[in-house]
């Protein structure tokens, strides 16, 4: 005659109970661990396999196995499955290495029109060519297995991560020249502070970080924007359709000593527009002030027209320091452009290019009302 299942005593300390409570309420733990934690806590309140099973909606034998594991290995260890031997792997390490090596090539190198592999294409190629390469175990390879093998090796052949190759042989030297200018900015700031205290005029030098932001689109809406409605619509609503009116270029330079932004908005950014900007700077500073510009190697900055105009100016009025090729990140004005795009130009809609120009210049005026003095710190200690 079968015996009745008798309740067994399950001892747990306060730390184990607290851990089980946390796991039982977790929204991120695996469901099996949460359920077993709930079983152990429910059994602690009422030591009955049947009652706990009915309460949690599981079979009483499931509860019994959980309690027996807790008695044998401890309450917290009982939350996880015991290790099983599992099926012997059929894909050899050599076959996995062959597949990973294949994934490190481009698909086009193996005669496909695709530039990169997809996991489905890689699985198909392996099924067709692995047996001839001596890996018969890959003859029935499926896409999911490819994903697992590549995931173990952290290889993602379907993705491209971009980087910037240094193609300027004099990159370090040119970067040092730019950093020396930033070092000079620091020196001039300290000298200006001392001169202000001593009521003595400082050295007539200004340093401007300059660049162009081309391709600012003048985009118009085809229907009015709908405003937010409290409790109903949380954001502005905008029709997907739009109308293009062309693009404008923002030519801007930020005075690194005062934070003031000098700007022009033009249809293009050729030599004549750059010279117009230089004339703007020339009018903005006293005749005896040396104007030093940090700028990139755009053709307009080194053209014959620009050189001819500079040659007609007083000696030492303008001095250019060029950033190295692919080194525009060394120019502080890039940070200003990023901030301006995120604050003023983001989601902007205008009825014409003229309105866009007015909005941009209004944004520059707003910036100049509360100028921010930008400071460069990266590798500045290495500057001579």
Tab-separated table of C-alpha atoms in Angstrom:
chain	number	residue	atom	x	y	z
A	1	UNK	CA	0.000	0.000	0.000
A	2	UNK	CA	1.382	3.446	-1.013
A	3	UNK	CA	2.289	5.824	1.783
A	4	UNK	CA	1.096	9.432	2.042
A	5	UNK	CA	3.722	11.980	1.075
A	6	UNK	CA	4.919	13.589	4.261
A	7	UNK	CA	5.951	17.230	4.483
A	8	UNK	CA	9.627	17.773	5.180
A	9	UNK	CA	11.111	20.633	7.112
A	10	UNK	CA	13.001	23.172	5.010
A	11	UNK	CA	15.323	25.394	7.027
A	12	UNK	CA	16.318	28.783	5.580
A	13	UNK	CA	18.211	31.644	7.183
A	14	UNK	CA	17.216	35.308	6.903
A	15	UNK	CA	19.718	36.044	4.115
A	16	UNK	CA	18.374	33.209	1.975
A	17	UNK	CA	14.794	34.329	2.559
A	18	UNK	CA	15.646	37.886	1.579
A	19	UNK	CA	17.377	36.696	-1.619
A	20	UNK	CA	14.414	34.493	-2.507
A	21	UNK	CA	12.017	37.401	-1.965
A	22	UNK	CA	14.048	39.592	-4.318
A	23	UNK	CA	14.173	36.896	-7.004
A	24	UNK	CA	10.478	36.072	-6.665
A	25	UNK	CA	9.572	39.706	-7.439
A	26	UNK	CA	12.146	40.193	-10.181
A	27	UNK	CA	11.092	41.158	-13.716
A	28	UNK	CA	14.463	40.336	-15.248
A	29	UNK	CA	15.315	36.939	-13.750
A	30	UNK	CA	14.490	33.804	-15.819
A	31	UNK	CA	10.914	32.636	-15.263
A	32	UNK	CA	12.084	29.258	-13.927
A	33	UNK	CA	14.129	30.895	-11.135
A	34	UNK	CA	11.255	33.207	-10.208
A	35	UNK	CA	8.791	30.301	-10.067
A	36	UNK	CA	11.084	28.132	-7.922
A	37	UNK	CA	11.756	31.013	-5.529
A	38	UNK	CA	7.994	31.431	-5.149
A	39	UNK	CA	7.646	27.677	-4.475
A	40	UNK	CA	10.239	27.753	-1.693
A	41	UNK	CA	8.688	30.809	-0.050
A	42	UNK	CA	5.172	29.381	-0.308
A	43	UNK	CA	6.352	26.048	1.124
A	44	UNK	CA	7.987	27.922	4.022
A	45	UNK	CA	4.597	29.436	4.876
A	46	UNK	CA	2.632	26.209	4.376
A	47	UNK	CA	4.709	22.994	4.109
A	48	UNK	CA	2.403	21.083	1.740
A	49	UNK	CA	3.369	20.031	-1.780
A	50	UNK	CA	-0.259	19.870	-2.856
A	51	UNK	CA	-1.229	23.252	-1.373
A	52	UNK	CA	1.776	25.020	-2.884
A	53	UNK	CA	1.098	23.402	-6.267
A	54	UNK	CA	-2.515	24.555	-6.240
A	55	UNK	CA	-1.526	28.056	-5.175
A	56	UNK	CA	1.054	28.469	-7.937
A	57	UNK	CA	-0.715	26.432	-10.610
A	58	UNK	CA	1.912	23.685	-10.931
A	59	UNK	CA	1.897	19.927	-10.267
A	60	UNK	CA	2.628	18.868	-6.700
A	61	UNK	CA	5.460	16.638	-7.924
A	62	UNK	CA	7.167	19.735	-9.405
A	63	UNK	CA	7.010	21.326	-5.965
A	64	UNK	CA	8.347	18.159	-4.370
A	65	UNK	CA	11.360	18.000	-6.710
A	66	UNK	CA	12.143	21.667	-6.000
A	67	UNK	CA	12.017	21.120	-2.222
A	68	UNK	CA	14.182	18.000	-2.478
A	69	UNK	CA	16.807	19.939	-4.459
A	70	UNK	CA	16.712	22.667	-1.805
A	71	UNK	CA	17.303	20.094	0.921
A	72	UNK	CA	20.161	18.531	-1.011
A	73	UNK	CA	21.964	21.600	-2.396
A	74	UNK	CA	20.551	24.614	-0.543
A	75	UNK	CA	17.624	26.963	-1.329
A	76	UNK	CA	19.514	29.239	-3.703
A	77	UNK	CA	21.192	26.399	-5.587
A	78	UNK	CA	17.793	24.793	-6.083
A	79	UNK	CA	16.716	27.657	-8.334
A	80	UNK	CA	18.938	26.486	-11.192
A	81	UNK	CA	18.784	23.284	-13.219
A	82	UNK	CA	21.407	20.699	-12.448
A	83	UNK	CA	23.994	20.307	-15.226
A	84	UNK	CA	23.164	17.651	-17.788
A	85	UNK	CA	25.640	15.822	-20.022
A	86	UNK	CA	23.802	16.844	-23.204
A	87	UNK	CA	24.345	15.638	-26.716
A	88	UNK	CA	27.876	15.268	-27.999
A	89	UNK	CA	28.726	18.131	-30.399
A	90	UNK	CA	28.660	17.092	-34.031
A	91	UNK	CA	30.463	20.177	-35.379
A	92	UNK	CA	34.199	19.839	-34.827
A	93	UNK	CA	36.417	22.696	-33.617
A	94	UNK	CA	38.191	22.587	-37.001
A	95	UNK	CA	34.877	23.087	-38.816
A	96	UNK	CA	34.001	26.027	-36.563
A	97	UNK	CA	37.395	27.600	-37.237
A	98	UNK	CA	36.846	27.151	-40.991
A	99	UNK	CA	33.440	28.833	-40.770
A	100	UNK	CA	34.762	31.766	-38.717
A	101	UNK	CA	37.664	32.202	-41.147
A	102	UNK	CA	35.168	32.230	-44.010
A	103	UNK	CA	33.072	34.865	-42.216
A	104	UNK	CA	36.150	37.088	-41.972
A	105	UNK	CA	36.270	37.288	-45.775
A	106	UNK	CA	33.894	39.364	-47.858
A	107	UNK	CA	31.101	37.591	-49.700
A	108	UNK	CA	32.157	39.221	-52.968
A	109	UNK	CA	35.558	37.522	-52.645
A	110	UNK	CA	33.775	34.176	-53.040
A	111	UNK	CA	31.898	35.103	-56.200
A	112	UNK	CA	28.693	36.533	-54.717
A	113	UNK	CA	27.161	39.891	-55.732
A	114	UNK	CA	26.777	40.725	-52.031
A	115	UNK	CA	29.394	42.966	-50.434
A	116	UNK	CA	29.107	41.329	-46.996
A	117	UNK	CA	27.798	38.026	-45.710
A	118	UNK	CA	24.351	37.491	-44.328
A	119	UNK	CA	24.047	34.569	-41.950
A	120	UNK	CA	21.635	32.870	-44.341
A	121	UNK	CA	24.060	33.235	-47.258
A	122	UNK	CA	26.962	32.061	-45.111
A	123	UNK	CA	25.048	28.952	-44.044
A	124	UNK	CA	24.173	28.159	-47.669
A	125	UNK	CA	27.777	28.606	-48.799
A	126	UNK	CA	28.999	26.357	-45.970
A	127	UNK	CA	26.522	23.610	-46.857
A	128	UNK	CA	27.687	23.677	-50.471
A	129	UNK	CA	31.443	23.918	-49.937
A	130	UNK	CA	32.250	22.547	-46.474
A	131	UNK	CA	32.185	18.834	-47.445
A	132	UNK	CA	34.755	19.466	-50.197
A	133	UNK	CA	36.921	21.275	-47.622
A	134	UNK	CA	36.824	18.207	-45.361
A	135	UNK	CA	34.115	19.351	-42.973
A	136	UNK	CA	31.270	16.923	-43.592
A	137	UNK	CA	29.689	17.935	-40.287
A	138	UNK	CA	28.617	21.252	-41.861
A	139	UNK	CA	26.670	19.617	-44.688
A	140	UNK	CA	23.361	20.349	-42.910
A	141	UNK	CA	24.343	23.653	-41.313
A	142	UNK	CA	21.431	26.001	-40.593
A	143	UNK	CA	21.317	29.750	-40.093
A	144	UNK	CA	20.735	29.560	-36.337
A	145	UNK	CA	23.864	27.480	-35.792
A	146	UNK	CA	25.883	29.990	-37.812
A	147	UNK	CA	24.640	32.752	-35.504
A	148	UNK	CA	25.660	30.753	-32.411
A	149	UNK	CA	29.145	29.951	-33.724
A	150	UNK	CA	29.824	33.536	-34.779
A	151	UNK	CA	28.351	34.832	-31.530
A	152	UNK	CA	30.777	32.716	-29.514
A	153	UNK	CA	33.686	34.289	-31.398
A	154	UNK	CA	32.103	37.780	-31.331
A	155	UNK	CA	32.291	38.073	-35.122
A	156	UNK	CA	29.636	40.138	-36.932
A	157	UNK	CA	30.384	39.892	-40.664
A	158	UNK	CA	27.120	41.597	-41.635
A	159	UNK	CA	28.074	44.879	-39.944
A	160	UNK	CA	30.515	47.659	-40.819
A	161	UNK	CA	32.219	49.845	-38.213
A	162	UNK	CA	33.632	53.004	-39.740
A	163	UNK	CA	36.948	54.553	-38.833
A	164	UNK	CA	39.085	57.359	-40.227
A	165	UNK	CA	42.434	56.513	-41.795
A	166	UNK	CA	45.215	58.992	-41.172
A	167	UNK	CA	46.413	59.968	-44.623
A	168	UNK	CA	48.457	63.002	-43.634
A	169	UNK	CA	52.121	62.088	-43.164
A	170	UNK	CA	52.598	65.280	-41.138
A	171	UNK	CA	49.540	64.771	-38.952
A	172	UNK	CA	51.376	64.917	-35.621
A	173	UNK	CA	53.356	68.005	-36.598
A	174	UNK	CA	50.273	69.880	-37.799
A	175	UNK	CA	48.303	68.822	-34.732
A	176	UNK	CA	51.121	70.187	-32.555
A	177	UNK	CA	50.882	73.518	-34.377
A	178	UNK	CA	47.152	73.717	-33.671
A	179	UNK	CA	47.695	72.773	-30.026
A	180	UNK	CA	50.323	75.505	-29.735
A	181	UNK	CA	47.692	78.004	-30.869
A	182	UNK	CA	45.331	76.727	-28.169
A	183	UNK	CA	48.169	77.054	-25.684
A	184	UNK	CA	48.582	80.653	-26.844
A	185	UNK	CA	44.864	81.180	-26.174
A	186	UNK	CA	45.404	80.128	-22.562
A	187	UNK	CA	48.378	82.454	-22.207
A	188	UNK	CA	46.423	85.376	-23.690
A	189	UNK	CA	43.491	84.729	-21.345
A	190	UNK	CA	45.784	84.863	-18.309
A	191	UNK	CA	47.538	87.950	-19.652
A	192	UNK	CA	44.190	89.655	-20.256
A	193	UNK	CA	43.104	88.914	-16.689
A	194	UNK	CA	46.337	90.397	-15.298
A	195	UNK	CA	46.106	93.428	-17.592
A	196	UNK	CA	42.551	94.035	-16.437
A	197	UNK	CA	43.684	93.999	-12.821
A	198	UNK	CA	46.678	96.236	-13.556
A	199	UNK	CA	44.595	98.389	-15.917
A	200	UNK	CA	47.130	97.868	-18.710
A	201	UNK	CA	46.139	97.024	-22.286
A	202	UNK	CA	47.017	93.525	-23.410
A	203	UNK	CA	48.695	92.389	-26.587
A	204	UNK	CA	46.470	93.159	-29.615
A	205	UNK	CA	45.942	89.555	-30.762
A	206	UNK	CA	42.747	87.611	-31.377
A	207	UNK	CA	42.392	83.946	-32.298
A	208	UNK	CA	39.415	82.729	-34.302
A	209	UNK	CA	38.374	79.118	-34.946
A	210	UNK	CA	36.724	79.083	-38.381
A	211	UNK	CA	34.887	76.622	-40.635
A	212	UNK	CA	31.890	76.301	-42.953
A	213	UNK	CA	28.699	74.340	-42.390
A	214	UNK	CA	27.335	73.722	-45.892
A	215	UNK	CA	24.078	72.128	-47.018
A	216	UNK	CA	21.691	73.586	-44.422
A	217	UNK	CA	18.339	72.712	-45.962
A	218	UNK	CA	15.519	75.203	-46.298
A	219	UNK	CA	12.575	72.843	-45.843
A	220	UNK	CA	8.943	73.934	-45.693
A	221	UNK	CA	5.937	72.119	-44.315
A	222	UNK	CA	2.953	71.373	-46.550
A	223	UNK	CA	0.477	71.605	-43.663
A	224	UNK	CA	0.548	73.458	-40.335
A	225	UNK	CA	2.131	71.693	-37.356
A	226	UNK	CA	-0.331	70.489	-34.738
A	227	UNK	CA	0.514	71.537	-31.158
A	228	UNK	CA	0.524	69.184	-28.140
A	229	UNK	CA	-2.769	68.667	-26.335
A	230	UNK	CA	-2.423	67.933	-22.594
A	231	UNK	CA	-3.666	64.451	-21.806
A	232	UNK	CA	-4.107	63.536	-25.482
A	233	UNK	CA	-1.081	64.361	-27.669
A	234	UNK	CA	2.280	64.716	-25.984
A	235	UNK	CA	4.267	66.130	-28.927
A	236	UNK	CA	3.966	68.373	-31.927
A	237	UNK	CA	2.556	66.564	-34.968
A	238	UNK	CA	3.942	67.247	-38.434
A	239	UNK	CA	2.868	66.115	-41.880
A	240	UNK	CA	5.364	63.748	-43.490
A	241	UNK	CA	5.352	65.657	-46.762
A	242	UNK	CA	7.647	68.640	-47.154
A	243	UNK	CA	8.928	71.044	-49.783
A	244	UNK	CA	12.567	71.856	-50.460
A	245	UNK	CA	13.695	75.405	-51.182
A	246	UNK	CA	17.402	74.685	-51.562
A	247	UNK	CA	20.369	74.925	-49.216
A	248	UNK	CA	22.533	77.572	-47.567
A	249	UNK	CA	26.033	77.593	-46.131
A	250	UNK	CA	26.956	79.003	-42.732
A	251	UNK	CA	30.448	80.538	-42.560
A	252	UNK	CA	31.326	81.065	-38.920
A	253	UNK	CA	34.280	81.774	-36.692
A	254	UNK	CA	34.318	81.850	-32.918
A	255	UNK	CA	36.625	84.198	-31.048
A	256	UNK	CA	38.389	81.927	-28.579
A	257	UNK	CA	39.151	84.829	-26.222
A	258	UNK	CA	35.684	86.364	-25.965
A	259	UNK	CA	33.342	83.633	-27.221
A	260	UNK	CA	31.785	85.938	-29.826
A	261	UNK	CA	30.681	84.242	-33.045
A	262	UNK	CA	31.225	85.999	-36.381
A	263	UNK	CA	29.007	84.585	-39.110
A	264	UNK	CA	27.802	84.911	-42.662
A	265	UNK	CA	25.052	82.942	-44.408
A	266	UNK	CA	25.591	82.489	-48.127
A	267	UNK	CA	24.327	80.434	-51.049
A	268	UNK	CA	27.785	78.882	-51.517
A	269	UNK	CA	31.166	78.826	-49.804
A	270	UNK	CA	33.699	79.672	-52.500
A	271	UNK	CA	36.778	81.899	-52.323
A	272	UNK	CA	34.705	85.063	-52.732
A	273	UNK	CA	32.491	84.128	-49.757
A	274	UNK	CA	35.569	83.318	-47.665
A	275	UNK	CA	37.147	86.647	-48.555
A	276	UNK	CA	33.893	88.358	-47.570
A	277	UNK	CA	34.160	86.653	-44.184
A	278	UNK	CA	37.754	87.840	-43.819
A	279	UNK	CA	36.547	91.368	-44.561
A	280	UNK	CA	33.950	90.916	-41.808
A	281	UNK	CA	36.726	90.002	-39.357
A	282	UNK	CA	38.869	92.870	-40.606
A	283	UNK	CA	36.076	95.321	-39.814
A	284	UNK	CA	35.358	93.741	-36.429
A	285	UNK	CA	38.836	94.281	-34.926
A	286	UNK	CA	41.070	97.357	-34.632
A	287	UNK	CA	43.682	97.848	-37.339
A	288	UNK	CA	46.601	96.947	-35.063
A	289	UNK	CA	45.153	93.597	-33.969
A	290	UNK	CA	46.706	90.400	-35.314
A	291	UNK	CA	43.957	88.000	-36.391
A	292	UNK	CA	44.967	84.334	-36.189
A	293	UNK	CA	42.649	81.762	-37.748
A	294	UNK	CA	42.469	78.014	-37.174
A	295	UNK	CA	40.911	76.440	-40.263
A	296	UNK	CA	40.995	73.379	-42.507
A	297	UNK	CA	42.540	72.884	-45.949
A	298	UNK	CA	39.462	73.730	-48.006
A	299	UNK	CA	40.371	74.943	-51.489
A	300	UNK	CA	38.804	78.351	-50.831
A	301	UNK	CA	41.224	78.931	-47.957
A	302	UNK	CA	44.340	78.519	-50.123
A	303	UNK	CA	43.081	79.650	-53.526
A	304	UNK	CA	44.796	82.275	-55.683
A	305	UNK	CA	41.964	84.722	-55.037
A	306	UNK	CA	42.383	84.338	-51.273
A	307	UNK	CA	46.169	84.610	-51.434
A	308	UNK	CA	45.905	87.718	-53.602
A	309	UNK	CA	43.523	89.396	-51.160
A	310	UNK	CA	45.738	88.514	-48.168
A	311	UNK	CA	48.803	89.879	-49.966
A	312	UNK	CA	47.062	93.256	-50.240
A	313	UNK	CA	46.483	93.440	-46.468
A	314	UNK	CA	48.911	94.917	-43.918
A	315	UNK	CA	51.719	92.591	-42.864
A	316	UNK	CA	50.872	90.240	-39.959
A	317	UNK	CA	47.187	91.229	-40.057
A	318	UNK	CA	46.047	87.652	-40.824
A	319	UNK	CA	47.799	84.420	-39.889
A	320	UNK	CA	46.449	80.965	-40.784
A	321	UNK	CA	47.041	77.702	-38.897
A	322	UNK	CA	45.726	74.710	-40.829
A	323	UNK	CA	44.419	71.525	-39.239
A	324	UNK	CA	45.854	68.296	-40.670
A	325	UNK	CA	43.938	66.336	-43.289
A	326	UNK	CA	41.081	64.412	-41.663
A	327	UNK	CA	41.757	66.388	-38.492
A	328	UNK	CA	38.820	68.784	-38.508
A	329	UNK	CA	37.947	67.497	-35.003
A	330	UNK	CA	40.903	69.601	-33.819
A	331	UNK	CA	38.932	72.729	-34.698
A	332	UNK	CA	36.836	74.073	-31.811
A	333	UNK	CA	34.231	75.550	-34.139
A	334	UNK	CA	33.035	72.000	-34.861
A	335	UNK	CA	31.677	71.759	-31.328
A	336	UNK	CA	29.790	75.019	-31.821
A	337	UNK	CA	28.303	73.743	-35.095
A	338	UNK	CA	27.143	70.579	-33.335
A	339	UNK	CA	25.452	72.543	-30.558
A	340	UNK	CA	23.911	75.011	-33.019
A	341	UNK	CA	22.509	72.178	-35.140
A	342	UNK	CA	20.968	70.490	-32.104
A	343	UNK	CA	19.434	73.657	-30.669
A	344	UNK	CA	18.570	76.065	-33.522
A	345	UNK	CA	18.504	73.976	-36.705
A	346	UNK	CA	16.874	70.847	-35.299
A	347	UNK	CA	13.392	70.302	-36.805
A	348	UNK	CA	13.507	73.791	-38.355
A	349	UNK	CA	10.889	74.547	-41.040
A	350	UNK	CA	10.883	77.734	-43.117
A	351	UNK	CA	8.907	79.159	-46.030
A	352	UNK	CA	11.981	80.294	-48.003
A	353	UNK	CA	15.756	80.455	-48.026
A	354	UNK	CA	15.537	84.088	-46.942
A	355	UNK	CA	13.603	83.086	-43.846
A	356	UNK	CA	16.180	80.374	-43.113
A	357	UNK	CA	18.961	82.960	-43.362
A	358	UNK	CA	17.123	85.258	-40.974
A	359	UNK	CA	16.524	82.423	-38.501
A	360	UNK	CA	20.192	81.399	-38.578
A	361	UNK	CA	21.437	84.948	-38.039
A	362	UNK	CA	18.899	85.389	-35.237
A	363	UNK	CA	20.333	82.237	-33.662
A	364	UNK	CA	23.856	83.662	-33.919
A	365	UNK	CA	22.699	86.907	-32.288
A	366	UNK	CA	21.120	84.904	-29.471
A	367	UNK	CA	24.391	83.031	-28.937
A	368	UNK	CA	26.324	86.301	-28.848
A	369	UNK	CA	24.019	87.700	-26.184
A	370	UNK	CA	25.427	85.091	-23.800
A	371	UNK	CA	28.797	84.159	-25.347
A	372	UNK	CA	30.513	80.993	-24.169
A	373	UNK	CA	34.311	80.962	-24.106
A	374	UNK	CA	35.317	77.560	-25.442
A	375	UNK	CA	38.389	75.856	-24.010
A	376	UNK	CA	40.485	73.114	-25.585
A	377	UNK	CA	42.063	70.589	-23.197
A	378	UNK	CA	42.891	67.419	-25.200
A	379	UNK	CA	46.686	66.862	-25.213
A	380	UNK	CA	47.228	70.524	-24.440
A	381	UNK	CA	49.898	69.639	-21.907
A	382	UNK	CA	51.939	68.144	-24.739
A	383	UNK	CA	51.967	71.414	-26.682
A	384	UNK	CA	55.308	73.191	-26.626
